Short mmCIF file of C-alpha atoms and ligand atoms in Angstrom, two decimals:
data_model
loop_
_atom_site.label_atom_id
_atom_site.label_comp_id
_atom_site.label_asym_id
_atom_site.label_seq_id
_atom_site.Cartn_x
_atom_site.Cartn_y
_atom_site.Cartn_z
CA MET A 1 9.65 29.64 170.03
CA SER A 2 11.97 28.48 172.93
CA HIS A 3 10.90 28.50 176.37
CA VAL A 4 12.45 30.73 178.91
CA ASP A 5 13.37 29.32 182.58
CA PRO A 6 12.30 32.26 184.52
CA THR A 7 14.87 31.70 187.17
CA LYS A 8 17.59 32.11 184.21
CA LEU A 9 16.38 35.73 183.81
CA PRO A 10 18.62 38.68 184.98
CA VAL A 11 17.73 39.70 188.45
CA LEU A 12 15.51 42.92 188.62
CA ASP A 13 17.16 46.07 190.21
CA PRO A 14 14.71 48.18 191.76
CA THR A 15 17.02 51.20 190.55
CA ASP A 16 16.60 50.06 186.95
CA PRO A 17 13.70 47.91 186.75
CA ALA A 18 13.49 48.28 182.76
CA GLY A 19 16.98 47.09 182.60
CA LEU A 20 17.99 50.18 180.82
CA ASP A 21 21.68 49.76 181.70
CA ASP A 22 21.66 47.11 179.08
CA LEU A 23 21.56 49.66 176.39
CA LEU A 24 25.01 51.15 177.06
CA SER A 25 28.32 50.01 176.22
CA ALA A 26 31.34 49.14 178.22
CA ASP A 27 32.97 52.35 177.53
CA GLU A 28 29.89 54.30 178.22
CA LYS A 29 29.58 52.60 181.51
CA ALA A 30 32.93 53.47 182.47
CA ILE A 31 32.82 57.01 181.69
CA ARG A 32 29.59 57.29 183.80
CA GLY A 33 31.55 55.34 186.36
CA ALA A 34 34.51 57.66 186.40
CA VAL A 35 32.01 61.02 186.55
CA ARG A 36 29.91 59.65 189.27
CA GLN A 37 33.14 58.51 191.14
CA THR A 38 34.83 62.33 190.87
CA LEU A 39 31.63 64.08 191.86
CA ASP A 40 31.12 62.04 194.88
CA ALA A 41 34.63 62.68 195.75
CA ILE A 42 34.63 66.63 194.95
CA ALA A 43 31.00 67.76 195.41
CA GLU A 44 28.32 65.57 196.70
CA PRO A 45 29.40 65.92 200.44
CA TYR A 46 29.64 69.81 199.87
CA ILE A 47 26.67 70.45 197.61
CA ALA A 48 23.74 71.08 200.40
CA GLU A 49 26.08 73.73 202.05
CA TRP A 50 27.46 75.30 198.92
CA PHE A 51 23.45 75.51 197.68
CA GLU A 52 22.64 77.30 201.16
CA GLN A 53 25.49 79.63 201.16
CA GLY A 54 24.92 80.82 197.53
CA CYS A 55 28.35 79.76 196.43
CA ILE A 56 30.88 77.58 195.60
CA PRO A 57 33.83 78.98 197.41
CA ASN A 58 36.48 76.80 195.81
CA ILE A 59 35.29 77.44 192.27
CA LYS A 60 38.46 77.73 190.57
CA GLU A 61 39.80 74.82 191.88
CA LEU A 62 36.82 72.60 191.35
CA THR A 63 36.40 73.75 187.61
CA ARG A 64 40.25 72.54 187.30
CA GLU A 65 39.21 69.41 188.77
CA LEU A 66 36.19 69.23 186.23
CA GLY A 67 38.85 69.76 183.67
CA SER A 68 41.10 66.69 184.78
CA LEU A 69 37.99 64.72 184.48
CA GLY A 70 37.79 65.43 181.04
CA VAL A 71 34.39 66.78 180.82
CA LEU A 72 34.89 70.39 179.90
CA GLY A 73 34.30 70.77 176.09
CA MET A 74 34.00 66.52 176.11
CA HIS A 75 32.24 65.88 172.99
CA LEU A 76 34.79 68.20 171.12
CA ASP A 77 37.78 67.16 169.33
CA GLY A 78 41.19 68.85 169.43
CA TYR A 79 42.60 71.69 171.41
CA GLY A 80 42.97 69.44 174.53
CA CYS A 81 39.27 68.39 174.34
CA ALA A 82 38.39 64.74 175.07
CA GLY A 83 36.55 63.84 171.81
CA MET A 84 34.09 61.61 173.31
CA THR A 85 30.78 60.82 171.61
CA ALA A 86 27.55 62.87 172.51
CA THR A 87 25.91 59.89 174.15
CA GLU A 88 29.23 59.66 176.80
CA TYR A 89 28.71 63.45 177.12
CA GLY A 90 25.04 62.97 177.72
CA LEU A 91 25.83 60.34 180.47
CA ALA A 92 28.25 62.63 182.32
CA CYS A 93 25.66 65.46 182.43
CA LEU A 94 23.06 62.99 183.78
CA GLU A 95 25.80 62.20 186.54
CA ILE A 96 26.71 65.67 187.45
CA GLU A 97 22.97 67.15 187.53
CA ALA A 98 22.32 64.10 189.78
CA THR A 99 24.48 65.77 192.29
CA ASP A 100 23.11 69.66 191.11
CA SER A 101 22.12 71.40 188.19
CA GLY A 102 24.26 74.26 189.04
CA LEU A 103 27.34 72.14 188.51
CA ARG A 104 25.98 70.67 185.26
CA SER A 105 25.25 74.35 184.15
CA LEU A 106 28.69 75.22 185.05
CA VAL A 107 30.19 72.15 182.59
CA SER A 108 27.23 73.02 180.06
CA VAL A 109 28.09 76.82 179.69
CA GLN A 110 31.60 75.90 179.51
CA GLY A 111 31.77 73.20 177.12
CA SER A 112 28.51 73.94 174.76
CA LEU A 113 28.25 77.36 174.91
CA ALA A 114 31.51 79.13 175.21
CA MET A 115 34.02 76.78 174.16
CA PHE A 116 31.50 75.21 171.38
CA ALA A 117 31.11 79.19 170.03
CA ILE A 118 35.01 79.04 169.70
CA TRP A 119 35.66 75.82 168.40
CA ARG A 120 32.54 76.03 165.82
CA TRP A 121 32.91 79.55 164.65
CA GLY A 122 36.11 80.95 166.02
CA SER A 123 39.38 81.78 164.30
CA GLU A 124 42.21 79.33 164.47
CA GLU A 125 44.05 81.88 166.82
CA GLN A 126 41.02 82.23 169.17
CA LYS A 127 40.98 78.21 169.33
CA GLN A 128 44.56 78.25 170.29
CA GLU A 129 44.18 81.05 172.55
CA TRP A 130 41.21 79.56 174.72
CA LEU A 131 40.11 75.96 174.24
CA PRO A 132 43.20 74.02 175.75
CA ARG A 133 43.10 76.49 178.78
CA MET A 134 39.04 76.10 178.92
CA ALA A 135 39.25 72.31 178.55
CA ALA A 136 41.77 72.04 181.37
CA GLY A 137 39.56 74.29 183.67
CA GLU A 138 42.18 76.81 183.88
CA ALA A 139 40.14 79.28 181.99
CA ILE A 140 36.25 79.73 182.57
CA GLY A 141 33.94 80.92 179.98
CA CYS A 142 30.33 82.15 179.87
CA PHE A 143 28.02 83.26 177.09
CA GLY A 144 26.29 86.40 176.93
CA LEU A 145 22.75 86.22 174.57
CA THR A 146 20.01 87.11 177.04
CA GLU A 147 19.50 91.10 177.79
CA PRO A 148 17.24 92.70 180.57
CA ASP A 149 14.40 93.31 177.79
CA VAL A 150 15.48 90.22 175.32
CA GLY A 151 14.89 86.79 176.51
CA SER A 152 12.95 84.49 174.22
CA ASP A 153 13.07 86.64 171.18
CA PRO A 154 16.99 87.30 170.64
CA ALA A 155 16.66 88.46 167.11
CA ASN A 156 15.78 91.65 169.07
CA LEU A 157 19.14 92.08 170.68
CA GLN A 158 19.83 95.37 171.87
CA THR A 159 23.63 95.03 172.56
CA ARG A 160 25.53 96.92 169.90
CA ALA A 161 29.05 96.78 168.36
CA ARG A 162 30.10 99.49 166.29
CA ARG A 163 33.64 99.72 164.24
CA ASP A 164 36.06 102.58 165.27
CA GLY A 165 39.05 102.16 162.90
CA SER A 166 39.97 98.44 162.88
CA ASP A 167 38.61 98.11 166.34
CA TRP A 168 35.14 97.14 167.70
CA ILE A 169 33.48 99.17 170.39
CA LEU A 170 30.62 97.06 172.28
CA ASP A 171 27.84 98.88 174.41
CA GLY A 172 25.35 97.16 176.10
CA ARG A 173 23.79 94.99 179.28
CA LYS A 174 23.55 91.10 179.34
CA MET A 175 21.28 89.54 182.15
CA TRP A 176 21.16 86.23 183.50
CA ILE A 177 24.64 84.96 182.55
CA SER A 178 25.69 81.80 184.27
CA ASN A 179 29.46 81.82 185.21
CA ALA A 180 29.88 85.39 184.68
CA PRO A 181 30.95 86.51 188.06
CA TYR A 182 34.13 84.68 187.71
CA ALA A 183 34.66 84.03 183.97
CA ASP A 184 37.90 84.59 182.17
CA VAL A 185 36.34 85.07 179.05
CA ALA A 186 32.62 85.96 177.45
CA VAL A 187 31.29 85.15 174.13
CA VAL A 188 29.02 87.98 173.61
CA TRP A 189 26.50 88.50 170.86
CA ALA A 190 25.78 91.91 169.70
CA HIS A 191 24.05 93.75 166.59
CA THR A 192 26.22 94.93 164.06
CA GLU A 193 25.85 96.94 160.76
CA ASP A 194 26.12 93.69 159.45
CA GLY A 195 23.47 91.54 161.67
CA ILE A 196 24.14 89.63 164.61
CA ARG A 197 27.86 88.79 165.52
CA GLY A 198 29.55 86.85 168.23
CA PHE A 199 32.83 88.35 170.40
CA VAL A 200 35.14 86.92 172.13
CA VAL A 201 35.78 89.08 175.36
CA PRO A 202 38.46 88.72 177.77
CA THR A 203 36.64 89.94 180.97
CA ASP A 204 39.73 92.15 182.29
CA THR A 205 38.86 94.54 178.95
CA PRO A 206 38.22 98.04 180.28
CA GLY A 207 34.62 98.52 180.32
CA PHE A 208 33.66 95.37 180.97
CA SER A 209 32.09 93.97 184.37
CA ALA A 210 29.95 91.12 185.63
CA PRO A 211 28.21 91.95 188.81
CA GLU A 212 26.44 89.03 190.52
CA ILE A 213 22.70 88.62 190.54
CA LYS A 214 21.99 88.06 194.38
CA HIS A 215 18.75 86.74 195.95
CA LYS A 216 18.06 83.64 193.52
CA LEU A 217 16.22 80.77 194.99
CA SER A 218 17.14 78.42 192.23
CA LEU A 219 20.66 77.55 191.04
CA ARG A 220 22.30 78.42 194.18
CA ALA A 221 25.32 76.48 193.57
CA SER A 222 26.17 78.30 190.41
CA ALA A 223 26.93 82.14 190.00
CA THR A 224 24.59 84.06 187.74
CA GLY A 225 25.61 87.76 186.53
CA GLU A 226 25.03 90.60 184.43
CA LEU A 227 27.47 91.72 181.65
CA ILE A 228 27.90 95.51 181.33
CA LEU A 229 29.60 96.49 178.39
CA ASP A 230 30.55 100.24 178.59
CA GLY A 231 32.45 101.12 175.57
CA VAL A 232 34.54 97.82 175.58
CA ARG A 233 37.14 98.20 173.00
CA LEU A 234 38.31 95.22 171.30
CA PRO A 235 40.48 94.41 168.21
CA GLU A 236 39.07 93.26 165.09
CA SER A 237 40.30 89.68 165.70
CA ALA A 238 37.91 89.53 168.48
CA MET A 239 35.07 88.75 166.55
CA LEU A 240 33.89 85.10 165.61
CA PRO A 241 34.73 85.16 162.16
CA GLU A 242 32.39 82.38 160.99
CA ALA A 243 29.19 83.26 162.85
CA ARG A 244 26.59 85.09 160.94
CA GLY A 245 23.41 86.13 162.28
CA LEU A 246 21.26 84.27 164.81
CA LYS A 247 22.65 80.76 163.62
CA GLY A 248 25.50 81.27 165.50
CA PRO A 249 23.77 81.50 169.14
CA LEU A 250 21.17 79.08 168.14
CA SER A 251 23.66 76.25 167.41
CA CYS A 252 25.37 76.79 170.81
CA LEU A 253 22.12 76.50 172.57
CA ASN A 254 21.24 73.27 170.50
CA GLU A 255 24.48 71.77 172.04
CA ALA A 256 23.48 73.16 175.54
CA ARG A 257 20.03 72.04 175.32
CA PHE A 258 20.94 68.37 174.40
CA GLY A 259 23.08 68.12 177.72
CA ILE A 260 19.87 69.38 179.32
CA VAL A 261 17.84 66.57 178.03
CA TRP A 262 20.20 64.19 179.90
CA GLY A 263 21.02 66.25 182.84
CA SER A 264 17.49 66.89 183.97
CA LEU A 265 17.38 63.24 184.36
CA GLY A 266 20.12 63.06 186.77
CA ALA A 267 18.09 65.56 189.25
CA ALA A 268 15.06 63.26 188.72
CA ARG A 269 17.00 59.89 189.62
CA SER A 270 18.32 61.30 192.19
CA SER A 271 14.87 62.65 193.68
CA LEU A 272 13.07 59.28 192.68
CA GLU A 273 15.88 57.33 194.50
CA ALA A 274 15.60 59.35 197.72
CA ALA A 275 11.72 58.85 197.62
CA ARG A 276 12.07 54.99 196.77
CA ARG A 277 14.46 54.89 199.65
CA TYR A 278 12.47 56.95 202.10
CA SER A 279 9.18 55.04 201.46
CA ILE A 280 10.81 51.71 202.53
CA ASP A 281 12.19 53.27 205.88
CA ARG A 282 9.55 55.47 206.77
CA VAL A 283 6.76 53.79 209.02
CA GLN A 284 3.48 55.41 209.46
CA PHE A 285 -0.13 53.66 210.62
CA GLY A 286 2.41 50.74 211.51
CA ARG A 287 3.85 50.17 208.02
CA PRO A 288 6.42 51.55 205.65
CA ILE A 289 4.50 54.22 203.66
CA GLY A 290 6.20 52.26 200.57
CA GLY A 291 3.63 49.49 201.56
CA PHE A 292 0.40 52.06 200.74
CA GLN A 293 -1.15 51.72 197.28
CA LEU A 294 -1.09 55.82 197.09
CA THR A 295 2.51 55.72 197.71
CA GLN A 296 3.29 53.02 195.19
CA GLN A 297 1.20 54.61 192.45
CA LYS A 298 3.63 58.08 192.87
CA LEU A 299 6.74 55.74 192.62
CA ALA A 300 5.42 53.95 189.80
CA ASP A 301 4.34 57.03 187.61
CA MET A 302 7.63 58.53 188.49
CA SER A 303 9.66 55.42 187.60
CA LEU A 304 7.70 55.24 184.23
CA GLU A 305 8.32 58.86 183.19
CA TYR A 306 12.02 58.68 184.14
CA ILE A 307 12.26 55.50 181.95
CA LYS A 308 10.54 57.11 179.17
CA GLY A 309 12.72 60.09 179.38
CA TYR A 310 15.84 57.81 179.48
CA LEU A 311 14.85 55.98 176.28
CA LEU A 312 14.48 59.68 174.48
CA ALA A 313 17.76 61.07 175.53
CA LEU A 314 19.43 57.92 174.61
CA HIS A 315 17.70 57.85 171.26
CA LEU A 316 18.54 61.24 170.75
CA GLY A 317 22.18 60.82 171.59
CA ARG A 318 22.44 58.03 169.40
CA ARG A 319 20.72 60.19 166.68
CA LYS A 320 23.36 63.06 167.39
CA ASP A 321 26.24 60.42 167.00
CA GLN A 322 25.03 59.51 163.68
CA ASN A 323 24.84 63.22 162.85
CA THR A 324 21.39 62.85 162.03
CA LEU A 325 19.73 64.84 165.16
CA ARG A 326 17.69 68.09 164.09
CA PRO A 327 17.33 70.79 166.41
CA GLU A 328 13.74 70.25 166.80
CA GLN A 329 14.19 66.97 167.84
CA VAL A 330 16.07 68.39 170.77
CA SER A 331 13.55 70.85 171.64
CA ILE A 332 11.16 67.41 172.16
CA GLY A 333 13.76 66.00 174.24
CA LYS A 334 14.36 69.35 176.51
CA LEU A 335 10.37 69.88 176.65
CA ASN A 336 9.62 66.66 178.00
CA ASN A 337 12.75 65.67 179.96
CA VAL A 338 12.55 68.73 181.99
CA ARG A 339 8.94 68.99 182.48
CA GLU A 340 9.04 65.42 183.80
CA ALA A 341 12.09 65.48 185.87
CA ILE A 342 10.36 68.51 187.96
CA GLU A 343 7.23 66.63 188.27
CA ILE A 344 9.14 63.68 189.40
CA CYS A 345 10.89 66.21 192.01
CA ARG A 346 7.73 67.59 193.12
CA THR A 347 6.26 64.14 193.75
CA ALA A 348 9.16 63.03 195.58
CA ARG A 349 8.99 66.06 197.78
CA GLY A 350 5.63 65.11 198.67
CA ILE A 351 6.61 61.54 199.53
CA LEU A 352 9.25 63.07 202.02
CA GLY A 353 6.79 64.84 203.93
CA GLY A 354 8.26 67.50 206.29
CA ASN A 355 11.78 66.32 205.36
CA GLY A 356 11.17 66.73 201.70
CA ILE A 357 11.67 70.56 202.47
CA SER A 358 15.15 70.07 204.10
CA LEU A 359 18.65 70.50 202.44
CA GLU A 360 19.07 67.41 204.56
CA TYR A 361 17.76 65.49 201.43
CA PRO A 362 18.45 66.51 197.97
CA VAL A 363 15.07 66.72 196.69
CA ILE A 364 14.05 70.46 197.19
CA ARG A 365 17.34 71.46 195.83
CA HIS A 366 16.85 69.28 192.67
CA MET A 367 13.17 70.97 192.53
CA VAL A 368 14.06 74.70 192.78
CA ASN A 369 17.16 73.95 190.54
CA LEU A 370 14.91 72.55 187.92
CA GLU A 371 12.77 75.73 187.90
CA SER A 372 15.78 77.64 186.33
CA VAL A 373 16.28 74.62 183.88
CA LEU A 374 12.72 74.92 182.55
CA THR A 375 13.30 78.73 181.45
CA TYR A 376 16.82 78.67 180.38
CA GLU A 377 17.88 77.32 176.73
CA GLY A 378 14.44 78.01 175.37
CA THR A 379 11.52 77.99 177.87
CA VAL A 380 8.52 75.22 177.81
CA GLU A 381 6.66 77.50 175.72
CA MET A 382 9.28 78.19 173.28
CA HIS A 383 9.89 74.23 172.82
CA THR A 384 6.15 73.65 172.63
CA LEU A 385 5.99 76.20 169.81
CA VAL A 386 8.66 74.28 167.94
CA LEU A 387 6.98 71.03 167.96
CA GLY A 388 3.46 72.78 167.39
CA GLN A 389 5.17 74.12 164.20
CA VAL A 390 6.38 70.91 163.25
CA LEU A 391 3.09 69.10 163.75
CA THR A 392 0.82 71.81 162.21
CA GLY A 393 3.46 73.75 159.52
CA GLN A 394 2.17 76.85 161.31
CA SER A 395 4.30 79.09 163.45
CA ALA A 396 2.62 80.43 166.36
CA PHE A 397 5.75 82.34 167.62
CA ARG A 398 4.31 85.78 166.68
C1 FAD B 1 19.57 80.75 186.37
C2 FAD B 1 19.49 81.22 184.83
C3 FAD B 1 20.73 81.20 184.27
C4 FAD B 1 20.78 81.85 183.07
N1 FAD B 1 21.83 81.63 181.93
C5 FAD B 1 21.79 81.95 181.04
C6 FAD B 1 23.48 82.06 180.23
O1 FAD B 1 24.19 81.54 180.80
N2 FAD B 1 23.38 83.03 179.15
C7 FAD B 1 22.35 83.55 178.53
O2 FAD B 1 22.50 84.11 177.40
N3 FAD B 1 21.13 83.49 179.23
C8 FAD B 1 20.91 82.90 180.30
N4 FAD B 1 19.79 82.76 180.91
C9 FAD B 1 18.45 83.28 180.35
C10 FAD B 1 17.52 82.41 179.95
O3 FAD B 1 17.93 81.89 178.71
C11 FAD B 1 16.38 83.06 179.93
O4 FAD B 1 15.83 83.46 180.99
C12 FAD B 1 15.06 82.64 178.87
O5 FAD B 1 15.57 82.34 177.60
C13 FAD B 1 13.67 83.19 178.90
O6 FAD B 1 14.00 84.55 178.81
P1 FAD B 1 13.50 85.89 179.50
O7 FAD B 1 13.65 85.24 181.15
O8 FAD B 1 13.61 87.20 179.24
O9 FAD B 1 11.75 85.60 179.71
P2 FAD B 1 10.75 86.16 178.61
O10 FAD B 1 11.36 85.82 176.94
O11 FAD B 1 10.49 87.40 178.73
O12 FAD B 1 9.59 85.11 178.68
C14 FAD B 1 8.67 85.18 179.97
C15 FAD B 1 7.33 84.22 179.61
O13 FAD B 1 6.90 84.45 178.37
C16 FAD B 1 6.37 83.42 177.66
N5 FAD B 1 6.73 83.60 176.19
C17 FAD B 1 7.38 84.37 175.59
N6 FAD B 1 7.22 84.50 174.39
C18 FAD B 1 6.15 83.94 174.01
C19 FAD B 1 5.52 83.43 173.03
N7 FAD B 1 5.41 83.87 171.73
N8 FAD B 1 4.48 82.56 173.37
C20 FAD B 1 4.01 82.25 174.66
N9 FAD B 1 4.75 82.45 175.73
C21 FAD B 1 5.66 83.19 175.27
C22 FAD B 1 7.96 82.59 177.80
O14 FAD B 1 8.03 81.17 177.87
C23 FAD B 1 7.84 82.93 179.57
O15 FAD B 1 7.13 81.83 180.21
C24 FAD B 1 19.70 82.41 182.21
C25 FAD B 1 18.35 81.99 182.93
C26 FAD B 1 18.58 81.63 184.55
C27 FAD B 1 17.38 81.76 185.28
#
């Protein structure tokens, strides 16, 4: 064994104490840097105000800027999409959510839910019509699965699509749909006589409306709406021809969850870094609060959970890039990383004391945003049951 001279070892970086950066390729670091730089210019200075107002005033322009950056459907090939790797997409999600979970939701719903549904299950005509515009951010998409009475158990959907000649007529109501109030196109899942099918619905179709859900105290920089489908008449060509049954929507959710595995770490990183810096600057009892063992315990635990979550995300990213990633493994990542990210934000909130509840700092915004992230794309309980079934062979869903 050769002797290592400690003075020759890499310098320790307090923002990356485990040296995780060494696990990334030069291309991955370059993409991460480009996303960070753009977000710092187009969103970071304004995000607290957008959150407080409960809307992004220039949403169409912002979406086009995200399109120019190449992050909309960035892991898809062709049709104007960037064709990046899953790991690169994950790194982009982390940077976007370090700014705000609402922005990452916009990107996830656009790329992993609406675009992926069309890319994976759509006709050539649907792909040509929507994907290039959606990749460029010129058209915004939403994805309607959840209903007022149907959330975790989507097999029970109440929205109906029935035939009228060669047309389809859609009736029903969707709830909690991200991007809905300003979307140009909605991917809507409905029961037909042939089981669950997906439909590509231009939002200017008569009978379709998407009123905004107000009074949210989480994901305020993201518009959430209902979808009201009141005798919406669509041509036969509106149906996603290849998606039959629940595997259609579930395949899309699996894509979006992968982005959340990474994205949630962004909110955690931002909060951890805010707390670390605060602990160095804030003096009480004559010394920086970071000098107290109780504060160091908190920071050390937050840092450990971030490191473990990052390693898990990277492992899942590498598996996805090798086409060996199973949905159950995505559940493991979503369950762990969102749960630990919200704990990191809550602990950071405490370290900031009274300042922790102010929008002057990003921490409470990330913390309340993650309440939504904990619930959407499968709640903590659903992913626990997925892992429980893997471990025991017993399904405990019913
Ligand atoms: C901000 C936001 C944005 C969203 N965006 C979208 C979107 O774009 N598109 C979309 O389709 N949906 C979207 N959703 C909806 C989201 O996916 C659902 O809220 C989620 O699936 C949970 O459904 P639910 O709210 O109906 O809760 P329910 O399914 O009613 O669950 C309520 C509670 O019961 C628990 N529970 C349910 N069944 C079981 C069981 N078998 N065992 C143990 N516990 C159980 C749940 O885990 C949860 O804690 C969004 C939600 C939010 C908050």
